[in-house]
Structure formats: structure tokens, C-alpha cells
CSV table of C-alpha atoms in Angstrom, one decimal:
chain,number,residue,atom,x,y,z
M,164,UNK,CA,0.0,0.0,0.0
M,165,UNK,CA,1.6,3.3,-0.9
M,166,UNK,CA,1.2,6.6,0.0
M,167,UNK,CA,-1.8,7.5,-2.5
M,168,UNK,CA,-3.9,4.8,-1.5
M,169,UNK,CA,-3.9,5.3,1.8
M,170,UNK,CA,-4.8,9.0,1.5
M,171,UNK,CA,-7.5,8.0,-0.9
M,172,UNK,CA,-9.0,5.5,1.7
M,173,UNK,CA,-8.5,8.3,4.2
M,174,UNK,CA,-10.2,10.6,2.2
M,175,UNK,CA,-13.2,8.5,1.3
M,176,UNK,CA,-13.3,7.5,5.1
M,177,UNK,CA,-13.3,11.1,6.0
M,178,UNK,CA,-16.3,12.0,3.7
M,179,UNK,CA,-18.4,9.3,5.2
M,180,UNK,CA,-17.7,10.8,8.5
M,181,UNK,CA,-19.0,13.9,6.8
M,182,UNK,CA,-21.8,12.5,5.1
M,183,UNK,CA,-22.8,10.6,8.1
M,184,UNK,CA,-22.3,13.4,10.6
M,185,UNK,CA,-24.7,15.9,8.1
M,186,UNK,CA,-27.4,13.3,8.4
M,187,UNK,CA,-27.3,12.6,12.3
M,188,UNK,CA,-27.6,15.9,12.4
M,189,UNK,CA,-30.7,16.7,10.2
M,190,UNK,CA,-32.1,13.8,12.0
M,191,UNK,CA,-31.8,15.3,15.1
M,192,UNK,CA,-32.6,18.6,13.8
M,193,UNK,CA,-36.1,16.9,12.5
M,194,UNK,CA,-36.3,15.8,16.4
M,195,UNK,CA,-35.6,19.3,17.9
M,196,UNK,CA,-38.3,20.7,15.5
M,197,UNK,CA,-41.1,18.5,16.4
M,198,UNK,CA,-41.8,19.7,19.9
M,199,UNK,CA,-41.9,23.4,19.1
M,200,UNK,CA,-44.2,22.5,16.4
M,201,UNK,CA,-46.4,20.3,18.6
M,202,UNK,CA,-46.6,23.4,21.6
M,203,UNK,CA,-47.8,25.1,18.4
M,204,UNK,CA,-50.0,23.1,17.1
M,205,UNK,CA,-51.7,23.3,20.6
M,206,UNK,CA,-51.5,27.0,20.3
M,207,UNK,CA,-53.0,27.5,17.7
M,208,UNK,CA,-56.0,25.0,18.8
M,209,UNK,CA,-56.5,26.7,21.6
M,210,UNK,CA,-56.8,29.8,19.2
M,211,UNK,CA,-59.6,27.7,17.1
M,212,UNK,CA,-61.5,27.3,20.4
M,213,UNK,CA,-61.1,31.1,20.9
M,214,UNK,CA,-62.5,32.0,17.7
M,215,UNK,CA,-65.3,29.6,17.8
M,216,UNK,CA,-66.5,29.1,21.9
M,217,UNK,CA,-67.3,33.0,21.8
M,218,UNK,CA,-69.4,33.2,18.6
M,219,UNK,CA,-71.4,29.9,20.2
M,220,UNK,CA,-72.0,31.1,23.7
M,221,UNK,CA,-73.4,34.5,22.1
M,222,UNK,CA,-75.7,32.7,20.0
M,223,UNK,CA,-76.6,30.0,22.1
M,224,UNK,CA,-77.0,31.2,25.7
M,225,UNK,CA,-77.3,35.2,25.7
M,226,UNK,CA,-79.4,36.3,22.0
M,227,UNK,CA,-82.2,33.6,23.3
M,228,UNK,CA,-81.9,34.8,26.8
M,229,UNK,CA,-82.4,38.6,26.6
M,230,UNK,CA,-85.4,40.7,25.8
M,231,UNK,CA,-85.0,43.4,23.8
M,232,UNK,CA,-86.6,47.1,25.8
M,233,UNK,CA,-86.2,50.4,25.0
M,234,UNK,CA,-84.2,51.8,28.0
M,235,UNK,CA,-81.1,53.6,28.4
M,236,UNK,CA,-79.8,51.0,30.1
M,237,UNK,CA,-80.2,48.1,27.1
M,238,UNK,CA,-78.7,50.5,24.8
M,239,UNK,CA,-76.3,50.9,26.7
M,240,UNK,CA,-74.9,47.3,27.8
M,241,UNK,CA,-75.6,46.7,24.2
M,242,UNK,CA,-73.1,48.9,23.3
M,243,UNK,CA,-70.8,48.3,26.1
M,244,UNK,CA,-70.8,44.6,25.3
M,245,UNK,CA,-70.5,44.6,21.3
M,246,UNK,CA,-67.7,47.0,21.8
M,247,UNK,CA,-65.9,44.8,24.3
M,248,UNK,CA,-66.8,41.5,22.1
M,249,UNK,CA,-65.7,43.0,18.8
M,250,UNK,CA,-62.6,44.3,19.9
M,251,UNK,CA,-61.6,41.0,21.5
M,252,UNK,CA,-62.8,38.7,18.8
M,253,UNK,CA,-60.9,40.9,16.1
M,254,UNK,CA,-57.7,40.9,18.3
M,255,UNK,CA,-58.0,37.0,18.5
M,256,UNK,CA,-58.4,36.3,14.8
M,257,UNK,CA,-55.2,38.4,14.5
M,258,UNK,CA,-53.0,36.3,16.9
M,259,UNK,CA,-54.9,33.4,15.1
M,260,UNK,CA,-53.6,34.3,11.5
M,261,UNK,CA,-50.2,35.6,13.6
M,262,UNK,CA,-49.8,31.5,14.5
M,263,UNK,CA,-50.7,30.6,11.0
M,264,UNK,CA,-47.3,32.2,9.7
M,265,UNK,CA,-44.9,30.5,11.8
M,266,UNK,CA,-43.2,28.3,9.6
M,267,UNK,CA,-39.7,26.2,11.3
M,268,UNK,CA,-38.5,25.6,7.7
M,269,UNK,CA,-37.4,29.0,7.9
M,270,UNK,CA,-34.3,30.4,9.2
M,271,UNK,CA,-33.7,30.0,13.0
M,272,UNK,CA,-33.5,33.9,13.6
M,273,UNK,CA,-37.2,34.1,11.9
M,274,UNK,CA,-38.5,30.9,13.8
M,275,UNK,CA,-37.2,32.5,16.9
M,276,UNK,CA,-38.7,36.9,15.7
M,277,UNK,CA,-42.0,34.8,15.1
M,278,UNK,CA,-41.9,33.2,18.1
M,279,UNK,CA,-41.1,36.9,20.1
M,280,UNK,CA,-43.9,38.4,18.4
M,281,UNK,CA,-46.1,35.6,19.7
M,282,UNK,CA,-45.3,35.7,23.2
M,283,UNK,CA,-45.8,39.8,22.7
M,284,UNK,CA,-49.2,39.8,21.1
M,285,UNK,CA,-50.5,36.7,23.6
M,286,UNK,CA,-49.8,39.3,26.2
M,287,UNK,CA,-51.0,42.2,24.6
M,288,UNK,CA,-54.4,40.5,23.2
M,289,UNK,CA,-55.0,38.9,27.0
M,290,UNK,CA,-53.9,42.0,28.5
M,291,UNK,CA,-57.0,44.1,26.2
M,292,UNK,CA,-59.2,40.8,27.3
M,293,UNK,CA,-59.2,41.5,30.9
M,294,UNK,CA,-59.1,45.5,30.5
M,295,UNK,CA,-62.8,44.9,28.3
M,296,UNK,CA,-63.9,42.4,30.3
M,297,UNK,CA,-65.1,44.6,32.8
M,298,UNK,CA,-67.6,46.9,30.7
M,299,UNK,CA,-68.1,43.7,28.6
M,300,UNK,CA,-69.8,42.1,31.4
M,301,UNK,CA,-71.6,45.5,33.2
M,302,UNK,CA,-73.2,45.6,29.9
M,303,UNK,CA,-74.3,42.1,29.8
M,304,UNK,CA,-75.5,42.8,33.5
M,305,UNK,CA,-77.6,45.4,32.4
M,306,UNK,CA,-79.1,44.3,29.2
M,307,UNK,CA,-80.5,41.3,31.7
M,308,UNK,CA,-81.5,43.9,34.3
M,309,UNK,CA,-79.2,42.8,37.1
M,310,UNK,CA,-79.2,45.2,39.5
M,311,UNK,CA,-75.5,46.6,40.3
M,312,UNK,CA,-75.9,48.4,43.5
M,313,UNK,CA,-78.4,46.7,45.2
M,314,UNK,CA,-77.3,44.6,48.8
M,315,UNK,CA,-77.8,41.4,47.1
M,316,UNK,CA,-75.6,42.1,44.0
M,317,UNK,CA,-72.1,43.5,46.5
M,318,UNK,CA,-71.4,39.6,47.5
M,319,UNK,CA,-71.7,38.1,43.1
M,320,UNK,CA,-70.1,41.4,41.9
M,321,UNK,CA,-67.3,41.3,44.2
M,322,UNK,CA,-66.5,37.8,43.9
M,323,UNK,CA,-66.4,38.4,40.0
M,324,UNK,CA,-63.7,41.4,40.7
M,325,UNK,CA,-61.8,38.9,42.7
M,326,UNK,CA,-62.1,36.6,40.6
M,327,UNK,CA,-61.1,37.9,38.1
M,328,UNK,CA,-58.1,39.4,40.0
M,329,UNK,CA,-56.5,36.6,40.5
M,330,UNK,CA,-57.5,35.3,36.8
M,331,UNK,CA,-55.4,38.2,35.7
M,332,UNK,CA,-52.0,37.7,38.4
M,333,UNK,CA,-51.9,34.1,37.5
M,334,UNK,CA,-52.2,34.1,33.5
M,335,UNK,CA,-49.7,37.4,33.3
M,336,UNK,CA,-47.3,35.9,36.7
M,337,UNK,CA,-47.0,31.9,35.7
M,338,UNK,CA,-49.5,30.8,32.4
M,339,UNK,CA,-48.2,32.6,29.1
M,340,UNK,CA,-44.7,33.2,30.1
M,341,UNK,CA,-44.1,29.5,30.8
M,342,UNK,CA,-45.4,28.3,27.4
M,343,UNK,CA,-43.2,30.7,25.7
M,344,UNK,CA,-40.4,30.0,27.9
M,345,UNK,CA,-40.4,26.2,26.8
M,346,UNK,CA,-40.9,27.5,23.3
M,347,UNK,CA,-37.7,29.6,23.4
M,348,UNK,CA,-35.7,26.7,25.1
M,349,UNK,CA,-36.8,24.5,22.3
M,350,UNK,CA,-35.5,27.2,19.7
M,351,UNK,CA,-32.4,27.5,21.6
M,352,UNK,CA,-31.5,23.8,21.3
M,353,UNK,CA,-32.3,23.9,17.5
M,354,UNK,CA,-29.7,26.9,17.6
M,355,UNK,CA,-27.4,25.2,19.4
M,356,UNK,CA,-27.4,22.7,16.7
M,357,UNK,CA,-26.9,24.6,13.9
M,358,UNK,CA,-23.6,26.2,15.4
């Protein structure tokens, strides 16, 4: 065996190596990509239910359940409930078409934008719901006639406030952050194996 052959083997060795390492490493690359895509898939689910659960509970539990009077007071729940609804529903199919574009064929610095921009308008569009929540529900209360400031509405009206205090602490303090947070791991170990 001369010198030529042996750096031919060595050569041909040393492209296998190559070959083989390139391929473990898409493998594992196609690994690393199917969780984030999973946590989006669920995402974006729970962004189906969203869109849909709200449009069904109108229809089916409050349209059949109020009567329509001409008062101040019908006009103006009305108002202050259609507002609220509208500009939650249209912030919702926004982040919906938002998850849509998330593609992890893309580069990892666009996988990893998309994903910011996610976490950002989760926060934003939950941080609008709870704001609108409020006159959302005063103006369901009085399209139904539920009297506000009566003795018997300070115990159901203040449990909703606290309620919904600790709704708001616990979404904004552990809920979104965490999902994004294994999200952005998950990115993290794809970039680690690019480098």
C-alpha cells in the first residue's frame, strides 16, 4: 500500500464521516423541530376554540336569553358589550392568523422573531381581554336587568372582581410566560445545533 492509496481510503473515510455526521444531524434537527411544532399546534387549537366558543356562547346562551326594551340602560350594555366583544374577537383572529405564519422551515433567527412576536401579542391581546372584560360584562348585566348596586348584587359582583383578579395575576405571573419559555428553550436547542 503506498502513500496515494492510503490517503484516498483516508479521504473517502473522511467523507463518510461527513456524510454521516450531516445526516445525524438533520435527524436530530427533524427531532428538535417536532416539539416546538407540537406546543404550536396546541396554540393554535386553543386559538380555534377562541374564535369559535365565543361566537357559540353569544348565540346559544345570551341572544335567546335577553329581551330586547327600549331603555337607556339596554342600549347601553348593548353597546358596552358589542364594543368589548368586537374588539376582543378581532384581536383574537389576528393572533390566530399571527400562529398561522410560523413556519420552522425558515431560518432559525425568523422561527425565533415569530416566536417573540407571539409571546408579545399573547400578552397584549390577554392583556386588552381583561381591560374589556369589565364593561363587557356591566353591559351584559344590564341588558338582563341585574341590579349593580343593590345589597344582594355587593357579594356576586365582588366575587367576579376577585375573581377575576387573581384570573389576571396568575395568566400574566405563571400561564403565558411559561409556554413561551419552553418555546424559546426549544429554539435554543435547535440553535445550538446549527452552530
Amino acid at each position: 500500500m503506498d502513500l496515494n492509496e492510503l490517503q484516498t481510503i483516508w479521504q473517502q473515510y473522511d467523507n463518510d464521516l461527513k456524510e454521516n455526521t450531516r445526516m445525524n444531524k438533520e435527524v436530530l434537527r427533524h427531532i428538535l423541530v417536532s416539539k416546538p411544532q407540537k406546543r404550536l399546534t396546541v396554540e393554535r387549537t386553543k386559538a380555534v376554540v377562541n374564535l369559535i366558543l365565543p361566537l357559540v356562547l353569544v348565540g346559544l346562551v345570551m341572544l335567546p336569553n335577553v329581551e330586547f326594551r327600549a331603555s337607556f340602560d339596554f342600549f347601553g350594555g348593548a353597546l358596552m358589550f358589542v364594543t368589548a366583544f368586537s374588539v376582543i374577537y378581532y384581536w383574537s383572529v389576528r393572533y390566530y392568523l399571527l400562529i398561522g405564519k410560523v413556519d420552522f422551515s425558515e431560518p432559525l433567527t425568523a422561527i425565533k422573531k415569530n416566536a417573540k412576536s407571539l409571546e408579545k401579542y399573547k400578552i397584549k391581546l390577554k392583556r386588552i381581554g381583561y381591560i374589556l372584560m369589565a364593561p363587557g360584562i356591566t353591559g351584559i348585566f344590564l341588558m338582563g336587568r341585574f341590579p349593580l348596586f343593590s345589597k344582594e348584587s355587593i357579594v356576586p359582583v365582588s366575587l367576579f372582581f376577585l375573581v377575576m383578579t387573581a384570573s389576571i395575576y396568575l395568566t400574566f405571573r405563571y400561564s403565558i410566560l411559561e409556554q413561551f419559555r419552553k418555546l424559546n428553550s426549544e429554539i435554543a436547542a435547535l440553535e445550538q445545533l446549527e452552530k
